[in-house]
């Protein structure tokens, strides 16, 4: 059974370190810095009582948008609706709390995430070039 619960920084951090695509592991201090302020939200997806993924978001821009900083699902739980359940929960919470859009970034080499976001109504708003084109940051947003 798929369940979305409110999570904490430690659980999100532990899940983050289990995501194979995240070669550059984000430091715990970065999780604390971003998620200890500005109305942050962490959701954990559970399948049969086991943590399967997380989303971590906060009010980064103070412009009516809510920024989804990290979103990840462990490989063995992908293509089971886990990310959709977490993102729907985040979007609903944001809308109910007065936010008018969700902003998110991904990288040029994360094609599955790009396809997912586009399929869910997110639109590209900016590309930030990096030395390695695969690392280009793609900014997307979705009106709520």
mmCIF file of C-alpha atoms in Angstrom:
data_model
loop_
_atom_site.group_PDB
_atom_site.id
_atom_site.type_symbol
_atom_site.label_atom_id
_atom_site.label_comp_id
_atom_site.label_asym_id
_atom_site.label_seq_id
_atom_site.Cartn_x
_atom_site.Cartn_y
_atom_site.Cartn_z
ATOM 1 C CA UNK A 1 0.000 0.000 0.000
ATOM 2 C CA UNK A 2 1.209 3.458 -0.950
ATOM 3 C CA UNK A 3 1.111 6.057 1.830
ATOM 4 C CA UNK A 4 2.390 9.633 1.995
ATOM 5 C CA UNK A 5 3.361 10.931 5.432
ATOM 6 C CA UNK A 6 4.956 14.116 6.681
ATOM 7 C CA UNK A 7 8.642 13.512 7.123
ATOM 8 C CA UNK A 8 11.686 14.970 8.796
ATOM 9 C CA UNK A 9 15.092 16.142 7.650
ATOM 10 C CA UNK A 10 16.929 13.037 8.879
ATOM 11 C CA UNK A 11 14.690 10.614 6.966
ATOM 12 C CA UNK A 12 14.909 12.679 3.776
ATOM 13 C CA UNK A 13 18.692 12.880 4.151
ATOM 14 C CA UNK A 14 18.993 9.107 4.596
ATOM 15 C CA UNK A 15 16.844 8.460 1.507
ATOM 16 C CA UNK A 16 18.822 11.018 -0.476
ATOM 17 C CA UNK A 17 22.037 9.106 0.165
ATOM 18 C CA UNK A 18 20.452 5.968 -1.323
ATOM 19 C CA UNK A 19 19.622 7.549 -4.708
ATOM 20 C CA UNK A 20 22.137 6.313 -7.315
ATOM 21 C CA UNK A 21 21.728 9.317 -9.641
ATOM 22 C CA UNK A 22 22.884 11.663 -6.901
ATOM 23 C CA UNK A 23 26.624 11.113 -7.300
ATOM 24 C CA UNK A 24 27.359 14.349 -5.504
ATOM 25 C CA UNK A 25 25.877 13.660 -2.115
ATOM 26 C CA UNK A 26 24.221 16.662 -0.553
ATOM 27 C CA UNK A 27 25.600 17.468 2.876
ATOM 28 C CA UNK A 28 23.368 17.226 5.933
ATOM 29 C CA UNK A 29 24.138 20.886 6.668
ATOM 30 C CA UNK A 30 22.525 21.825 3.337
ATOM 31 C CA UNK A 31 19.357 19.941 4.286
ATOM 32 C CA UNK A 32 19.305 21.729 7.651
ATOM 33 C CA UNK A 33 19.916 25.133 6.069
ATOM 34 C CA UNK A 34 17.183 24.849 3.450
ATOM 35 C CA UNK A 35 14.540 22.949 5.371
ATOM 36 C CA UNK A 36 14.745 24.596 8.784
ATOM 37 C CA UNK A 37 13.151 27.798 7.541
ATOM 38 C CA UNK A 38 10.606 29.356 5.223
ATOM 39 C CA UNK A 39 7.621 27.099 5.738
ATOM 40 C CA UNK A 40 9.350 23.917 4.587
ATOM 41 C CA UNK A 41 7.572 20.645 3.840
ATOM 42 C CA UNK A 42 8.940 17.114 3.636
ATOM 43 C CA UNK A 43 6.826 14.219 2.458
ATOM 44 C CA UNK A 44 7.909 10.598 2.635
ATOM 45 C CA UNK A 45 6.338 7.900 0.490
ATOM 46 C CA UNK A 46 5.956 4.499 2.089
ATOM 47 C CA UNK A 47 5.102 1.201 0.438
ATOM 48 C CA UNK A 48 4.244 -1.661 2.771
ATOM 49 C CA UNK A 49 5.733 0.327 5.646
ATOM 50 C CA UNK A 50 9.092 0.913 3.934
ATOM 51 C CA UNK A 51 10.354 4.340 2.923
ATOM 52 C CA UNK A 52 10.312 4.572 -0.868
ATOM 53 C CA UNK A 53 11.060 8.219 -1.634
ATOM 54 C CA UNK A 54 10.768 11.810 -0.517
ATOM 55 C CA UNK A 55 10.084 15.349 -1.626
ATOM 56 C CA UNK A 56 11.495 18.353 0.207
ATOM 57 C CA UNK A 57 10.240 21.851 -0.529
ATOM 58 C CA UNK A 58 10.222 25.330 0.945
ATOM 59 C CA UNK A 59 9.306 28.961 0.263
ATOM 60 C CA UNK A 60 12.568 29.943 -1.401
ATOM 61 C CA UNK A 61 11.546 32.941 -3.493
ATOM 62 C CA UNK A 62 8.834 34.655 -1.412
ATOM 63 C CA UNK A 63 6.912 35.340 -4.626
ATOM 64 C CA UNK A 64 3.839 33.168 -4.137
ATOM 65 C CA UNK A 65 5.599 30.041 -5.395
ATOM 66 C CA UNK A 66 6.692 26.983 -3.424
ATOM 67 C CA UNK A 67 10.064 25.524 -4.438
ATOM 68 C CA UNK A 68 10.473 21.751 -4.647
ATOM 69 C CA UNK A 69 14.171 21.488 -3.830
ATOM 70 C CA UNK A 70 14.561 17.699 -3.927
ATOM 71 C CA UNK A 71 12.399 14.842 -5.139
ATOM 72 C CA UNK A 72 13.566 11.250 -5.375
ATOM 73 C CA UNK A 73 12.312 7.682 -5.406
ATOM 74 C CA UNK A 74 14.437 4.628 -4.659
ATOM 75 C CA UNK A 75 14.993 2.572 -7.845
ATOM 76 C CA UNK A 76 13.027 -0.469 -6.688
ATOM 77 C CA UNK A 77 9.886 1.679 -6.201
ATOM 78 C CA UNK A 78 9.951 3.633 -9.460
ATOM 79 C CA UNK A 79 7.116 3.457 -11.988
ATOM 80 C CA UNK A 80 4.654 2.636 -9.233
ATOM 81 C CA UNK A 81 3.090 6.102 -8.855
ATOM 82 C CA UNK A 82 5.241 7.057 -5.875
ATOM 83 C CA UNK A 83 6.511 10.377 -7.228
ATOM 84 C CA UNK A 84 3.058 11.312 -8.499
ATOM 85 C CA UNK A 85 1.547 10.660 -5.060
ATOM 86 C CA UNK A 86 4.187 12.795 -3.340
ATOM 87 C CA UNK A 87 3.984 15.635 -5.867
ATOM 88 C CA UNK A 88 0.163 15.646 -5.764
ATOM 89 C CA UNK A 89 0.326 15.880 -1.970
ATOM 90 C CA UNK A 90 2.837 18.737 -2.164
ATOM 91 C CA UNK A 91 0.852 20.608 -4.822
ATOM 92 C CA UNK A 92 -2.398 20.247 -2.855
ATOM 93 C CA UNK A 93 -0.756 21.468 0.349
ATOM 94 C CA UNK A 94 0.810 24.434 -1.451
ATOM 95 C CA UNK A 95 -2.475 25.443 -3.070
ATOM 96 C CA UNK A 96 -4.394 25.111 0.214
ATOM 97 C CA UNK A 97 -1.785 27.335 1.875
ATOM 98 C CA UNK A 98 -2.002 30.177 -0.633
ATOM 99 C CA UNK A 99 0.811 29.354 -3.046
ATOM 100 C CA UNK A 100 0.063 29.833 -6.745
ATOM 101 C CA UNK A 101 2.758 27.706 -8.357
ATOM 102 C CA UNK A 102 5.399 25.059 -7.776
ATOM 103 C CA UNK A 103 8.930 25.708 -9.003
ATOM 104 C CA UNK A 104 11.467 22.934 -9.489
ATOM 105 C CA UNK A 105 14.878 22.437 -11.106
ATOM 106 C CA UNK A 106 16.393 19.391 -12.725
ATOM 107 C CA UNK A 107 19.475 18.686 -14.796
ATOM 108 C CA UNK A 108 19.843 18.206 -18.511
ATOM 109 C CA UNK A 109 20.931 14.583 -18.058
ATOM 110 C CA UNK A 110 17.875 13.659 -15.954
ATOM 111 C CA UNK A 111 15.630 12.831 -18.914
ATOM 112 C CA UNK A 112 13.149 10.703 -16.959
ATOM 113 C CA UNK A 113 12.487 13.574 -14.561
ATOM 114 C CA UNK A 114 12.068 16.017 -17.443
ATOM 115 C CA UNK A 115 9.526 13.745 -19.131
ATOM 116 C CA UNK A 116 7.695 13.228 -15.855
ATOM 117 C CA UNK A 117 7.470 16.957 -15.094
ATOM 118 C CA UNK A 118 6.281 17.824 -18.602
ATOM 119 C CA UNK A 119 3.625 15.094 -18.414
ATOM 120 C CA UNK A 120 2.361 16.639 -15.163
ATOM 121 C CA UNK A 121 1.962 20.143 -16.595
ATOM 122 C CA UNK A 122 5.289 21.720 -15.666
ATOM 123 C CA UNK A 123 6.759 24.160 -18.181
ATOM 124 C CA UNK A 124 10.350 25.211 -18.790
ATOM 125 C CA UNK A 125 11.130 28.773 -17.712
ATOM 126 C CA UNK A 126 14.935 28.975 -17.820
ATOM 127 C CA UNK A 127 18.130 27.071 -18.586
ATOM 128 C CA UNK A 128 21.274 27.835 -16.599
ATOM 129 C CA UNK A 129 24.336 26.712 -18.547
ATOM 130 C CA UNK A 130 27.154 24.831 -16.833
ATOM 131 C CA UNK A 131 30.582 23.833 -18.185
ATOM 132 C CA UNK A 132 29.319 20.325 -18.857
ATOM 133 C CA UNK A 133 26.072 20.541 -20.841
ATOM 134 C CA UNK A 134 24.739 17.458 -19.029
ATOM 135 C CA UNK A 135 24.813 19.526 -15.813
ATOM 136 C CA UNK A 136 22.760 22.419 -17.220
ATOM 137 C CA UNK A 137 20.032 23.346 -14.739
ATOM 138 C CA UNK A 138 16.526 23.334 -16.162
ATOM 139 C CA UNK A 139 14.009 25.481 -14.306
ATOM 140 C CA UNK A 140 10.349 24.504 -14.541
ATOM 141 C CA UNK A 141 7.143 25.637 -12.914
ATOM 142 C CA UNK A 142 3.493 24.699 -12.739
ATOM 143 C CA UNK A 143 0.571 26.961 -11.950
ATOM 144 C CA UNK A 144 -1.674 25.630 -9.203
#
